[in-house]
PDB file of C-alpha atoms in Angstrom:
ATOM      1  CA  UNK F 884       4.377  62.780  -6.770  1.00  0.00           C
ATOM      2  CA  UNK F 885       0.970  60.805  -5.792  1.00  0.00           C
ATOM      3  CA  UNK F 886       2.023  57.393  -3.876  1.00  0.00           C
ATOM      4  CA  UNK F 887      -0.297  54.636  -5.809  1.00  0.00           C
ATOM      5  CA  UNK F 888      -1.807  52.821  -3.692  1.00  0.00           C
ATOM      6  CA  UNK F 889      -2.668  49.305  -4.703  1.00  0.00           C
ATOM      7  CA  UNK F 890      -5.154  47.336  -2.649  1.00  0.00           C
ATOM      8  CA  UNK F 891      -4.511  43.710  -2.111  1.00  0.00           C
ATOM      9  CA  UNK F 892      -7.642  41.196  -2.161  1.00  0.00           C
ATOM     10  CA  UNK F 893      -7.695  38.001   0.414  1.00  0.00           C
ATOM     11  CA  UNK F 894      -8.234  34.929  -1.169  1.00  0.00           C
ATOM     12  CA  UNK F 895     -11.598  33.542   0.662  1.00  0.00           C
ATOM     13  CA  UNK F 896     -12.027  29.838   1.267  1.00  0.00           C
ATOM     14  CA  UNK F 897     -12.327  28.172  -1.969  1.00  0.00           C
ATOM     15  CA  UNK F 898     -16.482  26.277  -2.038  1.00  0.00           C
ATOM     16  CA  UNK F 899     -16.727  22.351  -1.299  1.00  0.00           C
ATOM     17  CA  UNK F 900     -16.621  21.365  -4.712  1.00  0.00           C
ATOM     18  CA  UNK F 901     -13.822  23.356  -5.312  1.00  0.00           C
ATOM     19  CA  UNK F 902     -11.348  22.577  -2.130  1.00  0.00           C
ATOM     20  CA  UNK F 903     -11.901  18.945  -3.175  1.00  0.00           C
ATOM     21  CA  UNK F 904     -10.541  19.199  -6.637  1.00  0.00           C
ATOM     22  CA  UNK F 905      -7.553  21.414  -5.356  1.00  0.00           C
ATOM     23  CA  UNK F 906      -6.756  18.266  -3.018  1.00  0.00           C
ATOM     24  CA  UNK F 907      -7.106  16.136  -5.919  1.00  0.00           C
ATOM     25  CA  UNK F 908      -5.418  18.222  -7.915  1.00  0.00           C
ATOM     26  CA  UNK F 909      -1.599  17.828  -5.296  1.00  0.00           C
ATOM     27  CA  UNK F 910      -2.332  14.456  -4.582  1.00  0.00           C
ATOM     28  CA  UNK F 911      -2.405  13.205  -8.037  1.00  0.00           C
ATOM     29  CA  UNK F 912      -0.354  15.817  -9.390  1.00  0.00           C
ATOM     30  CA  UNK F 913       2.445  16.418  -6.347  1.00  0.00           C
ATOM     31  CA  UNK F 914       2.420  13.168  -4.444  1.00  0.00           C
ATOM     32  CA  UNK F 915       1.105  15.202  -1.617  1.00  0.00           C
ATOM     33  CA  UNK F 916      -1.831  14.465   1.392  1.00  0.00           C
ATOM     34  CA  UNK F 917      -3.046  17.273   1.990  1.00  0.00           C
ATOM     35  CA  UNK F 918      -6.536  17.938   4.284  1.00  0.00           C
ATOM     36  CA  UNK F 919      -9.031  20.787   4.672  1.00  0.00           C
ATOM     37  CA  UNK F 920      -9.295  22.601   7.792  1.00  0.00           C
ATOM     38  CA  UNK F 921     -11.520  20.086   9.692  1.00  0.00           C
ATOM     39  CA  UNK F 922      -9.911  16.999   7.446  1.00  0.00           C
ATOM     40  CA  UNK F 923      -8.075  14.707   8.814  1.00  0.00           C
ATOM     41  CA  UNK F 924      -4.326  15.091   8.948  1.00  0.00           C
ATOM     42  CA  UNK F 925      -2.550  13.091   5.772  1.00  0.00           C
ATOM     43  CA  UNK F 926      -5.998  13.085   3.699  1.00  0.00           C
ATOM     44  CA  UNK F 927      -8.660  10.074   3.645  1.00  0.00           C
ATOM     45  CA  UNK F 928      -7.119   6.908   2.058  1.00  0.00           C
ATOM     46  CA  UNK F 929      -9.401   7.678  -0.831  1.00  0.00           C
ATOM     47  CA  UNK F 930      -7.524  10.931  -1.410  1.00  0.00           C
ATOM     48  CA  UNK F 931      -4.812   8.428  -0.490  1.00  0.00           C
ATOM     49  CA  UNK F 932      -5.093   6.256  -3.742  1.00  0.00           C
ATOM     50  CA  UNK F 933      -5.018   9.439  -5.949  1.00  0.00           C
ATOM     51  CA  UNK F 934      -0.860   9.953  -4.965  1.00  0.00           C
ATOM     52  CA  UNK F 935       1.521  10.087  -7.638  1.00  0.00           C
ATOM     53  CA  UNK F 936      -1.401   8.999 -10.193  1.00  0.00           C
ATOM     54  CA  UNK F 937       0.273  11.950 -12.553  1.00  0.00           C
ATOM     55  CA  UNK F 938       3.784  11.238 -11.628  1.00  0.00           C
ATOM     56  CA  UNK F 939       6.077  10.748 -15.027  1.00  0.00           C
ATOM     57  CA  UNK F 940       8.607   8.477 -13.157  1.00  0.00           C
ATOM     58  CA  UNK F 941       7.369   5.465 -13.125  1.00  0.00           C
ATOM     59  CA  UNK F 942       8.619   1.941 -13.780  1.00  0.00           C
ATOM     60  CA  UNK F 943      10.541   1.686 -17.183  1.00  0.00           C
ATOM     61  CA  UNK F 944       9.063  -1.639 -18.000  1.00  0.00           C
ATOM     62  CA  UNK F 945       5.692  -0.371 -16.783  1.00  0.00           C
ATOM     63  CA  UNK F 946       3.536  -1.720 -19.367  1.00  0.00           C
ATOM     64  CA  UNK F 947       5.233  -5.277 -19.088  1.00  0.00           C
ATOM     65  CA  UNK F 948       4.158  -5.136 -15.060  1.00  0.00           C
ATOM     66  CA  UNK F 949       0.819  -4.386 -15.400  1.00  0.00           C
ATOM     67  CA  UNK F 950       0.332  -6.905 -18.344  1.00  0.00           C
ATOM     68  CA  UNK F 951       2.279  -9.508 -16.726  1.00  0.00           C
ATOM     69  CA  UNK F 952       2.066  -9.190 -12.658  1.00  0.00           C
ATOM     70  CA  UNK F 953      -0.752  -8.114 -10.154  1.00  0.00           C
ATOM     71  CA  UNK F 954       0.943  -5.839  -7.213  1.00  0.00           C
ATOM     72  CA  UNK F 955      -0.272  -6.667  -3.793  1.00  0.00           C
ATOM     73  CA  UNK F 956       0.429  -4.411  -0.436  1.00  0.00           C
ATOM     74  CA  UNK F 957       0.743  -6.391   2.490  1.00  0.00           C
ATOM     75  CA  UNK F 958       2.062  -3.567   4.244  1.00  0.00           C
ATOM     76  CA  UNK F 959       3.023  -3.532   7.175  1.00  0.00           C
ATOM     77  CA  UNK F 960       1.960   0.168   6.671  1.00  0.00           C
ATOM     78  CA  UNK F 961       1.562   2.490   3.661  1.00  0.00           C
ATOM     79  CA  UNK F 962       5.028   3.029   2.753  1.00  0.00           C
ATOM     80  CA  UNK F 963       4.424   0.182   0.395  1.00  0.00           C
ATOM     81  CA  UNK F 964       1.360   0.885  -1.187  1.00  0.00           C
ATOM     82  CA  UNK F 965       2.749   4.692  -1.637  1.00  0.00           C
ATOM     83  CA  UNK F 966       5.902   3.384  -3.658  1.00  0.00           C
ATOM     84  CA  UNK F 967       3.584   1.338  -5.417  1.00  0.00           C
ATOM     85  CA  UNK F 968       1.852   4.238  -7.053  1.00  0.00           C
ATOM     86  CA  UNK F 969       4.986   6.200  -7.634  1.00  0.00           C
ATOM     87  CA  UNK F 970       5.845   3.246  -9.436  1.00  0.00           C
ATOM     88  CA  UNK F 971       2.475   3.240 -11.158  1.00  0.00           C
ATOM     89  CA  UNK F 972       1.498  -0.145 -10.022  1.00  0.00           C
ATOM     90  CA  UNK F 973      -0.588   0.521  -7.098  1.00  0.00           C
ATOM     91  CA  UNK F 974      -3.893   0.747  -9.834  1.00  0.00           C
ATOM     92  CA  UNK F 975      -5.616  -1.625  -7.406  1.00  0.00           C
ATOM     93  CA  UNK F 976      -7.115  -0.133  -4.220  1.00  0.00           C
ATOM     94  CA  UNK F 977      -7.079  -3.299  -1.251  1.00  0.00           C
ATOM     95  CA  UNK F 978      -7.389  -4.019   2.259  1.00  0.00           C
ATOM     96  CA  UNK F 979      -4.173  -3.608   3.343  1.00  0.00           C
ATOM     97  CA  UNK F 980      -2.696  -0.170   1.393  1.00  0.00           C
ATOM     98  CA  UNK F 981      -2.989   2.337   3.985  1.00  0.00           C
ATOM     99  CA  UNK F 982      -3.338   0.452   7.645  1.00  0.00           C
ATOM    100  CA  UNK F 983      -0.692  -0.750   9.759  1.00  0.00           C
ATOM    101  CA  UNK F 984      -0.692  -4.461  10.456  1.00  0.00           C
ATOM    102  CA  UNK F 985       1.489  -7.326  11.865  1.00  0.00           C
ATOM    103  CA  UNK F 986       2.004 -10.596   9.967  1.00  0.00           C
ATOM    104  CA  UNK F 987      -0.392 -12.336  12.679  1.00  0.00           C
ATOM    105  CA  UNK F 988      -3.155 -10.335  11.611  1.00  0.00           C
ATOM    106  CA  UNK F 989      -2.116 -10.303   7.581  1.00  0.00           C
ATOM    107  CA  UNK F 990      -2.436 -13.983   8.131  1.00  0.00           C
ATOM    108  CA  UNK F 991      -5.553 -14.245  10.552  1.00  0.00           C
ATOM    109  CA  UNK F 992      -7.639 -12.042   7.342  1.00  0.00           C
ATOM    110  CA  UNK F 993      -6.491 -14.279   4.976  1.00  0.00           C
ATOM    111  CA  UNK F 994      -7.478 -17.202   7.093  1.00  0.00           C
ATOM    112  CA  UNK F 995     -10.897 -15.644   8.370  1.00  0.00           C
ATOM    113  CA  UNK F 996     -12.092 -13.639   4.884  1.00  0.00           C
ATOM    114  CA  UNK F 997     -11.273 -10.636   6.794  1.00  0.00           C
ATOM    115  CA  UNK F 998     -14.499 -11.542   9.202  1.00  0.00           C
ATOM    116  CA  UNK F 999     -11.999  -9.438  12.207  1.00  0.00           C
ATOM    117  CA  UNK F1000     -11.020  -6.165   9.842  1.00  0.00           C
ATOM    118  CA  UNK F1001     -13.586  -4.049  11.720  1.00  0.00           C
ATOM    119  CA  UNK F1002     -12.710  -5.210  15.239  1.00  0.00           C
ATOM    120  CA  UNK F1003     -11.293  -2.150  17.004  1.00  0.00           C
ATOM    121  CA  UNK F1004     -10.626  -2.389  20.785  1.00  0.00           C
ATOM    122  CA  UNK F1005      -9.508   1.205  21.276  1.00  0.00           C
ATOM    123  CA  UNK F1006      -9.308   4.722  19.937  1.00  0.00           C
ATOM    124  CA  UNK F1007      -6.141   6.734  20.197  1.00  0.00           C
ATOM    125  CA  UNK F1008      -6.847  10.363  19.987  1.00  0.00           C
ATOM    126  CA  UNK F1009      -3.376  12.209  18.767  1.00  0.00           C
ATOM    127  CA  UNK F1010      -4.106  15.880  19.330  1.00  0.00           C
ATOM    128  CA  UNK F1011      -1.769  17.557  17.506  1.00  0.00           C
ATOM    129  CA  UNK F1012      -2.361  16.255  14.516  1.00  0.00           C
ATOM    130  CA  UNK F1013      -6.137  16.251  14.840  1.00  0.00           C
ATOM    131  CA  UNK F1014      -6.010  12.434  14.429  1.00  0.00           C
ATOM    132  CA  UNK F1015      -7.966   9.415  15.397  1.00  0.00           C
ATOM    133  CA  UNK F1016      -6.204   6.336  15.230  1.00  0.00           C
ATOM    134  CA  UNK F1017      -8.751   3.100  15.727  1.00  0.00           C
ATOM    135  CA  UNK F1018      -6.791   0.141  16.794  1.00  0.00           C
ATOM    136  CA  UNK F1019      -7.058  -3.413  17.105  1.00  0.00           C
ATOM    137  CA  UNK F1020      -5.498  -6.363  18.024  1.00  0.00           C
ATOM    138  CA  UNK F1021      -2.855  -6.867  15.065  1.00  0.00           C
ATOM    139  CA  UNK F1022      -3.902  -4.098  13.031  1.00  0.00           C
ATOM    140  CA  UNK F1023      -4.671  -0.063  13.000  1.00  0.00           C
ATOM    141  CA  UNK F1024      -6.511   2.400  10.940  1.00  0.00           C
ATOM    142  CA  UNK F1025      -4.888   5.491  10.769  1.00  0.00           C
ATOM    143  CA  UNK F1026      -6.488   6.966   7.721  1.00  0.00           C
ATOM    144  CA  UNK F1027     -10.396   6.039   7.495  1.00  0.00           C
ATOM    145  CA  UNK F1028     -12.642   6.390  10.401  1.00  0.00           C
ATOM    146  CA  UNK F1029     -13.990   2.920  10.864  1.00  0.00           C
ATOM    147  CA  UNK F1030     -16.747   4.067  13.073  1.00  0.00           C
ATOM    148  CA  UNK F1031     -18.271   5.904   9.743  1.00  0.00           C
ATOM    149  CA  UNK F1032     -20.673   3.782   8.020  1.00  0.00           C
ATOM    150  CA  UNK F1033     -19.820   5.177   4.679  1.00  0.00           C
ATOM    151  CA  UNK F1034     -15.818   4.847   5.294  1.00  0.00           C
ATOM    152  CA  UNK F1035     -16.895   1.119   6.407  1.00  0.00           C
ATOM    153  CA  UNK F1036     -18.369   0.408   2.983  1.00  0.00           C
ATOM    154  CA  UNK F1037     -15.975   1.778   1.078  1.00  0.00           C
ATOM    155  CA  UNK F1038     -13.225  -0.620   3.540  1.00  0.00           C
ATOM    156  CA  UNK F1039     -15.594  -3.403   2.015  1.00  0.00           C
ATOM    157  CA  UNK F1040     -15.488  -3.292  -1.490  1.00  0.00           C
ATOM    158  CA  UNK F1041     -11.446  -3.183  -1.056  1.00  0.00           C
ATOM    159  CA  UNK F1042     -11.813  -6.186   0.872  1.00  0.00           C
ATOM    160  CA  UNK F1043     -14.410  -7.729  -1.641  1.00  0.00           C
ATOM    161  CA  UNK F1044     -12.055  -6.966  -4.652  1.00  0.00           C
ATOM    162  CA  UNK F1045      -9.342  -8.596  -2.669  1.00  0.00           C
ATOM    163  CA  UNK F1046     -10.993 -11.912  -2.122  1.00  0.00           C
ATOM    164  CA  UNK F1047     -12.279 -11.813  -6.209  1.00  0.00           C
ATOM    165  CA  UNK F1048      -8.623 -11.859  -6.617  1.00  0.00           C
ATOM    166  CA  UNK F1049      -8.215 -14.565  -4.622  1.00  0.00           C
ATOM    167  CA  UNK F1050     -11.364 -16.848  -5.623  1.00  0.00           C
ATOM    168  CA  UNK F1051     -10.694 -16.091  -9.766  1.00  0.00           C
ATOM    169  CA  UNK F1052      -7.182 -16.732  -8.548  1.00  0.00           C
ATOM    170  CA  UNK F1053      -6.734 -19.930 -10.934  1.00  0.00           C
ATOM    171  CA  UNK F1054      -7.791 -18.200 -14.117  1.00  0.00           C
ATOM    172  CA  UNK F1055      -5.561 -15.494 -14.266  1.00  0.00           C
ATOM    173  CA  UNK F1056      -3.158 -15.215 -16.875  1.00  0.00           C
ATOM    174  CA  UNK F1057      -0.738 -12.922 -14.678  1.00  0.00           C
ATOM    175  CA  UNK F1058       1.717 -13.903 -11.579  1.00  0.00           C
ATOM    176  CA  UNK F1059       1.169 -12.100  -8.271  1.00  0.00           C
ATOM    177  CA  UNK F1060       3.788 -10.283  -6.367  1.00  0.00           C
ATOM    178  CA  UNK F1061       2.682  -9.925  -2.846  1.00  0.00           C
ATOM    179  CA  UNK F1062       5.147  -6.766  -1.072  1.00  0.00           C
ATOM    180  CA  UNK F1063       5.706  -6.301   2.240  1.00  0.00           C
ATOM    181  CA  UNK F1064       7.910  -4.208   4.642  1.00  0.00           C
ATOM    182  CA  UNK F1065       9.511  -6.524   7.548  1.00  0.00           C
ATOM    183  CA  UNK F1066       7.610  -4.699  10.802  1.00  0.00           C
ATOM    184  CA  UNK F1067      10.098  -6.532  13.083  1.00  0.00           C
ATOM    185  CA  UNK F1068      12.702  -9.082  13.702  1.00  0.00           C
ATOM    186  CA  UNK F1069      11.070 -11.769  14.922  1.00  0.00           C
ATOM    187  CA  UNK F1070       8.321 -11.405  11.541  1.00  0.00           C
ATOM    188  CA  UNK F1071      11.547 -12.348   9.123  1.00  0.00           C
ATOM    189  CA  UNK F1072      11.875 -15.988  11.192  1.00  0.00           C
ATOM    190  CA  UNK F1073       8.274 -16.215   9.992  1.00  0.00           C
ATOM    191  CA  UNK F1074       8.105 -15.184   6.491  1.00  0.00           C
ATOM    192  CA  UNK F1075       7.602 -19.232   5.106  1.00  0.00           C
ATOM    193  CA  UNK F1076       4.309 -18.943   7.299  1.00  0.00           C
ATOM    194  CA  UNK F1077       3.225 -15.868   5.477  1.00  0.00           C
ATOM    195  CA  UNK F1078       4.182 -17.492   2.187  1.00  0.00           C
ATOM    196  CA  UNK F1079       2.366 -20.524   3.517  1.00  0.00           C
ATOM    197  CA  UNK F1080      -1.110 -18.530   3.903  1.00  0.00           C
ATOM    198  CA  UNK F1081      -0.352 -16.657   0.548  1.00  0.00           C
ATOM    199  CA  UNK F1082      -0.061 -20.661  -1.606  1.00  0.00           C
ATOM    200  CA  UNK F1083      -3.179 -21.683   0.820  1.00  0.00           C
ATOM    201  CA  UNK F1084      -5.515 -18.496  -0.078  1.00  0.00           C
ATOM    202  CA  UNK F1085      -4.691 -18.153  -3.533  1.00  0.00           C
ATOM    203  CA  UNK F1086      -4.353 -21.620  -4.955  1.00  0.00           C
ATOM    204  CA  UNK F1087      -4.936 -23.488  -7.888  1.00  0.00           C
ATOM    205  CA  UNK F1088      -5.074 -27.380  -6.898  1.00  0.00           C
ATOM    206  CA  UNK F1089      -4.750 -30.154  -9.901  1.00  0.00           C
ATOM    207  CA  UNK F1090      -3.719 -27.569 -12.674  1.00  0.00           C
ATOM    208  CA  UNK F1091      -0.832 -28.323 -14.368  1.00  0.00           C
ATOM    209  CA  UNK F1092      -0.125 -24.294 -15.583  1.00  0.00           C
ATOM    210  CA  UNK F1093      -1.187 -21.901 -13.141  1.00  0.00           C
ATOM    211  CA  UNK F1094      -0.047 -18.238 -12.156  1.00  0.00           C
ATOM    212  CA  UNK F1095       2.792 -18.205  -9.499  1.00  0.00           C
ATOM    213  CA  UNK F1096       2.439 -16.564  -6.045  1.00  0.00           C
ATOM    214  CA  UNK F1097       5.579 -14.842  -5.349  1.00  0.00           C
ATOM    215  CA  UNK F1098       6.454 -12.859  -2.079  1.00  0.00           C
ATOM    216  CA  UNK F1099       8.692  -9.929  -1.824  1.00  0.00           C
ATOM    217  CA  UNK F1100       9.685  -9.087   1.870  1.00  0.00           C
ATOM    218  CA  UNK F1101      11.947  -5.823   2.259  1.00  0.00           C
ATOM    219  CA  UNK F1102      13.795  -5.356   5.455  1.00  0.00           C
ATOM    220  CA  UNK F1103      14.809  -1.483   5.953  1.00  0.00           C
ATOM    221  CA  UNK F1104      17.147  -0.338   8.694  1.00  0.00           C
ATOM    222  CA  UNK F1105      20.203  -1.987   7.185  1.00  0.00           C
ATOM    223  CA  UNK F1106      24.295  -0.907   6.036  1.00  0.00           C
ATOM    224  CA  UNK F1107      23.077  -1.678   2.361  1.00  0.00           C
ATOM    225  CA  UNK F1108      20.848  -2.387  -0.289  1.00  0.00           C
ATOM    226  CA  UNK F1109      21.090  -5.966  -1.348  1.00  0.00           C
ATOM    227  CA  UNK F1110      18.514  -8.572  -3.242  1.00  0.00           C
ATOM    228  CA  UNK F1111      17.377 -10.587  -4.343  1.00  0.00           C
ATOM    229  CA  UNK F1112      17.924 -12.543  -2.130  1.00  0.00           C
ATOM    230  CA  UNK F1113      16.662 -15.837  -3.148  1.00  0.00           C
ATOM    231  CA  UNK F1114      15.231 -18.540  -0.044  1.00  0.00           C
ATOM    232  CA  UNK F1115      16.711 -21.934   0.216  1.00  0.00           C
ATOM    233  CA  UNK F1116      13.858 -23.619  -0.812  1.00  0.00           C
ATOM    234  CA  UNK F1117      10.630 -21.797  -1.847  1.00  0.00           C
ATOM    235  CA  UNK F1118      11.570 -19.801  -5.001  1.00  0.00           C
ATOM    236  CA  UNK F1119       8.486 -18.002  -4.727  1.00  0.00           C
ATOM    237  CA  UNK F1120      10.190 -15.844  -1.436  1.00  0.00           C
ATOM    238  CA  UNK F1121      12.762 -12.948  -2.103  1.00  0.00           C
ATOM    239  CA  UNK F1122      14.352 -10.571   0.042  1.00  0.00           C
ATOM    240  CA  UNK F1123      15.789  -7.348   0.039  1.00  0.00           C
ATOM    241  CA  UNK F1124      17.679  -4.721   2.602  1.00  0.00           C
ATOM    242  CA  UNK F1125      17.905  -1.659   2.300  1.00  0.00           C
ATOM    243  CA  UNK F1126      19.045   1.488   4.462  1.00  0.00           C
ATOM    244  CA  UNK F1127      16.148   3.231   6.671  1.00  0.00           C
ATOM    245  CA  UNK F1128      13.917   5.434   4.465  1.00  0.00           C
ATOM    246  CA  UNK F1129      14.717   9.076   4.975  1.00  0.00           C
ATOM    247  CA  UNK F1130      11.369  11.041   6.084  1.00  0.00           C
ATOM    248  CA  UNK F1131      12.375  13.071   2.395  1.00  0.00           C
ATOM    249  CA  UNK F1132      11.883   9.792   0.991  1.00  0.00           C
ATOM    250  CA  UNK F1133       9.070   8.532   2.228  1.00  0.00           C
ATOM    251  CA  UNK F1134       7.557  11.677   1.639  1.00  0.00           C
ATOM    252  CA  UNK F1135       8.308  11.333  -1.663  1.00  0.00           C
ATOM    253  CA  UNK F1136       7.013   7.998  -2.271  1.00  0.00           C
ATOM    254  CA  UNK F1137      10.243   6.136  -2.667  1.00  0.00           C
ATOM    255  CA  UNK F1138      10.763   4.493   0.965  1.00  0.00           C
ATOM    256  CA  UNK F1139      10.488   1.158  -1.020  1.00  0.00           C
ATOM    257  CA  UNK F1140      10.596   2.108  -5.124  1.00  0.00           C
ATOM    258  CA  UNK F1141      14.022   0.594  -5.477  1.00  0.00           C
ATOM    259  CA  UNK F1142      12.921  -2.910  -3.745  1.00  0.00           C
ATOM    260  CA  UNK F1143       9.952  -2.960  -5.336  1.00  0.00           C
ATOM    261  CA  UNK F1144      10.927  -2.479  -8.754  1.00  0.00           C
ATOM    262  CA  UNK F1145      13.747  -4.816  -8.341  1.00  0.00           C
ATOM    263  CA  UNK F1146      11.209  -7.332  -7.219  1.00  0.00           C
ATOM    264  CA  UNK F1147       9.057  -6.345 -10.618  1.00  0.00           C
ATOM    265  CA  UNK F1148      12.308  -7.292 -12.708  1.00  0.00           C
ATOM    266  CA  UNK F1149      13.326 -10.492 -10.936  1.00  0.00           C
ATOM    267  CA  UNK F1150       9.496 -11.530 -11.221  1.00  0.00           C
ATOM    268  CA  UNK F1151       9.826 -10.404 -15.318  1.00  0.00           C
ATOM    269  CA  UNK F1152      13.092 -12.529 -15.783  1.00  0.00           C
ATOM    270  CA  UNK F1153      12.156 -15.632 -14.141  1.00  0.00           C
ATOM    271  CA  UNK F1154       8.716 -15.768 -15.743  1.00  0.00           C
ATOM    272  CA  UNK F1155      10.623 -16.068 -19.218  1.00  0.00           C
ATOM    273  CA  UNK F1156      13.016 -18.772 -18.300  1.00  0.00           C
TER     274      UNK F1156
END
């Protein structure tokens, strides 16, 4: 009996045009960063805002959100902005979706237009991951290469688009949820300061109906999931806890989809009372 012999092809590299599609492609379609040899590790945040833009499992009252309430990541890194999307909510691309940042320096851009964004006193250089992390005082870029020109305009118009939210502020028709993830203890003793920049950036003086700002802070690391949970005096500020994300979850995109889309519905409700 003649053996057949089959002869098996290697797939070559796949062209430019086509490797970028392909990362499109399980971004959008798998919720996954993936980079081409050479990339950086985790994707650009470009390839960053395409995650979960497929997905089927997003909010059940999605349409209501959208219509009603403009999602904001605060971070304090993009765990947020990455449940966002699986949500479906994260449609707008912004300053602070895929840096980390402390509440000193979320508050220092609002005060300052973002004038510091680009100031970057050091470079760590993890080699493993063939990553370059640019840091700065209260903040850290871990998926753009600041010192690129082009990255650096691209940083811009998120920034830009930001601060039109915040100028045509009074003549929106829908509330804005600003979400963040607690970075530290000490940050939730502060959280009416953060509120406090929030009301003083995105105001609307001497009208008598205007959109509300409301600010949803999750703290992870805890027994339970609880929340809302409402503040003593500025109805605006909610809480929630809720166990440490599992590296699964995050992942996944759901470190913070059960916070956030309880914030969407207590934001829903209260608008209608």
């Amino acid at each position: 009996m003649r053996r057949l012999q089959t002869k098996l092809s290697v797939c070559e590299p796949p062209a430019k045009q086509q490797q970028a599609f392909f990362l499109q492609h399980i971004a959008a379609a798998h919720g996954r960063a993936l980079s081409a040899p050479g990339g950086r590790v985790g994707g650009e945040s470009d390839q960053l805002d395409l995650l979960h833009a497929c997905c089927p499992e997003k909010h059940p009252r999605l349409s209501e959100c959208l219509e009603r309430l403009q999602l904001v990541s605060l971070g304090s890194f993009c765990g947020v902005k990455f449940s966002l999307q699986r949500l479906g909510l994260g449609t707008a691309h912004l300053p602070f979706d895929w840096i980390r940042t402390t509440q000193d320096g979320v508050e220092r851009f609002l005060e300052t237009n973002f004038s510091e964004y680009f100031f970057v006193a050091s470079r760590l250089q993890i080699e493993p991951a063939a990553l370059t992390v640019h840091r700065g005082a209260h903040h850290s870029f871990w998926h753009d290469d600041v010192s690129d020109i082009t990255v650096r305009d691209k940083l811009r118009r998120r920034v830009a688009r930001f601060l039109d939210l915040a100028a045509n502020f009074p003549t929106q028709s829908r509330d804005f949820l600003f979400v963040r993830s607690c970075a530290c203890t000490s940050e939730l003793h502060r959280a009416e300061e953060l509120y406090s920049a929030l009301e003083e950036r995105f105001s609307c003086r001497g009208q008598t109906k205007s959109p509300r700002v409301l600010l949803a802070i999750i703290i992870d690391g805890q027994v339970q999931r609880q929340g809302p949970i409402y503040h003593a005096s500025l109805p605006g500020l909610i809480f929630f806890t809720q166990e440490q994300p599992s590296e699964e979850d995050a992942t996944d995109g759901q470190a913070y989809s059960w916070a956030i889309a309880a914030a969407c519905e207590t934001a829903l409700e209260e608008s209608t009372e």
